[in-house]
Each structure stands twice: as structure tokens, then as C-alpha cells.
Amino acid sequence: MSQQPAPAPHRQPLDEHAAEAALAYAAAERAKTDALASVLEDIAVNGYPAAETGIPWETARDAHLARLADEQPRVA
């Protein structure tokens, strides 16, 4: 953080831990967005995948809900 320029006068600086957390969150969101963009680009170039190669949405939903249930609780 010491290499970063000083914040603008109308902004309140973050402490080191908050800044690191914000940067980590931004990186995680960017990775998700990049993954979505690559899927959309693939669909644009190659068309939709065949229905036979996918999984039913109910199966995907249930698997996702199971993953969410297994996660550690987080404070919002």
C-alpha cells in the first residue's frame, strides 16, 4: 500500500486490512466475470451447446444449494 498514491482529499483512506479485503473481493469478482465472459464468447462463436451434453437445471440447482449449505457462515 505504501507504493499507492495518496487518496484524493475528498476520500477517506482504508486501513491496510480493509484495502486488502477489497482488492481480494475485486479479484474474485473479476475472475467470475471473466469466466462468464468466456462462456458467452464461446456461445457467440460456436452456438449453444447441445441439450444432450448439459445437465438438468434442477440437478445444477440442487448441487449449488448443497455447496452453499456446506459453506462456513459469513458476516455480511
CSV table of C-alpha atoms in Angstrom, one decimal:
chain,number,residue,atom,x,y,z
A,1,MET,CA,0.0,0.0,0.0
A,2,SER,CA,2.9,2.4,0.6
A,3,GLN,CA,3.5,2.5,-3.2
A,4,GLN,CA,0.0,3.6,-3.9
A,5,PRO,CA,-0.6,7.4,-4.4
A,6,ALA,CA,-2.2,9.3,-1.6
A,7,PRO,CA,-6.0,9.2,-1.7
A,8,ALA,CA,-7.9,12.2,-3.1
A,9,PRO,CA,-8.7,14.8,-0.5
A,10,HIS,CA,-12.4,14.1,-0.6
A,11,ARG,CA,-11.9,10.4,0.2
A,12,GLN,CA,-11.3,8.6,3.4
A,13,PRO,CA,-8.4,6.1,3.2
A,14,LEU,CA,-8.9,2.4,4.2
A,15,ASP,CA,-6.8,0.7,6.7
A,16,GLU,CA,-4.4,-1.9,5.3
A,17,HIS,CA,-6.7,-4.9,6.1
A,18,ALA,CA,-9.8,-3.3,4.6
A,19,ALA,CA,-7.9,-2.4,1.5
A,20,GLU,CA,-6.5,-6.0,1.1
A,21,ALA,CA,-10.0,-7.4,1.6
A,22,ALA,CA,-11.5,-5.0,-1.0
A,23,LEU,CA,-8.7,-5.9,-3.5
A,24,ALA,CA,-9.2,-9.7,-2.9
A,25,TYR,CA,-13.0,-9.3,-3.4
A,26,ALA,CA,-12.4,-7.3,-6.6
A,27,ALA,CA,-10.1,-10.0,-7.9
A,28,ALA,CA,-12.6,-12.8,-7.1
A,29,GLU,CA,-15.4,-10.9,-8.8
A,30,ARG,CA,-13.2,-10.2,-11.8
A,31,ALA,CA,-12.4,-13.9,-12.1
A,32,LYS,CA,-16.1,-14.7,-12.0
A,33,THR,CA,-16.8,-12.1,-14.7
A,34,ASP,CA,-14.0,-13.4,-16.8
A,35,ALA,CA,-15.4,-16.9,-16.6
A,36,LEU,CA,-18.9,-15.7,-17.6
A,37,ALA,CA,-17.4,-13.7,-20.5
A,38,SER,CA,-15.6,-16.7,-21.8
A,39,VAL,CA,-18.7,-18.8,-21.8
A,40,LEU,CA,-20.6,-16.1,-23.6
A,41,GLU,CA,-17.8,-15.7,-26.2
A,42,ASP,CA,-17.9,-19.5,-26.8
A,43,ILE,CA,-21.6,-19.4,-27.3
A,44,ALA,CA,-21.3,-16.4,-29.7
A,45,VAL,CA,-18.6,-18.2,-31.8
A,46,ASN,CA,-19.9,-21.8,-31.6
A,47,GLY,CA,-23.6,-21.5,-30.8
A,48,TYR,CA,-25.5,-23.1,-27.9
A,49,PRO,CA,-24.3,-26.4,-26.6
A,50,ALA,CA,-26.5,-29.4,-27.4
A,51,ALA,CA,-29.1,-30.2,-24.8
A,52,GLU,CA,-27.8,-33.8,-24.5
A,53,THR,CA,-24.4,-32.5,-23.3
A,54,GLY,CA,-25.7,-30.5,-20.4
A,55,ILE,CA,-27.3,-31.3,-17.1
A,56,PRO,CA,-30.9,-30.6,-16.0
A,57,TRP,CA,-31.2,-27.2,-14.2
A,58,GLU,CA,-32.7,-29.0,-11.2
A,59,THR,CA,-29.6,-31.0,-10.8
A,60,ALA,CA,-27.3,-28.0,-11.1
A,61,ARG,CA,-29.6,-26.0,-8.6
A,62,ASP,CA,-29.5,-28.8,-6.0
A,63,ALA,CA,-25.7,-29.2,-6.3
A,64,HIS,CA,-25.3,-25.4,-5.9
A,65,LEU,CA,-27.6,-25.3,-2.9
A,66,ALA,CA,-25.7,-28.2,-1.3
A,67,ARG,CA,-22.4,-26.3,-1.8
A,68,LEU,CA,-23.9,-23.2,-0.2
A,69,ALA,CA,-25.2,-25.3,2.8
A,70,ASP,CA,-21.7,-26.6,3.4
A,71,GLU,CA,-20.0,-23.2,3.4
A,72,GLN,CA,-18.9,-21.6,6.6
A,73,PRO,CA,-21.3,-18.8,7.8
A,74,ARG,CA,-20.2,-15.3,6.8
A,75,VAL,CA,-21.0,-11.9,8.3
A,76,ALA,CA,-22.5,-9.6,5.7
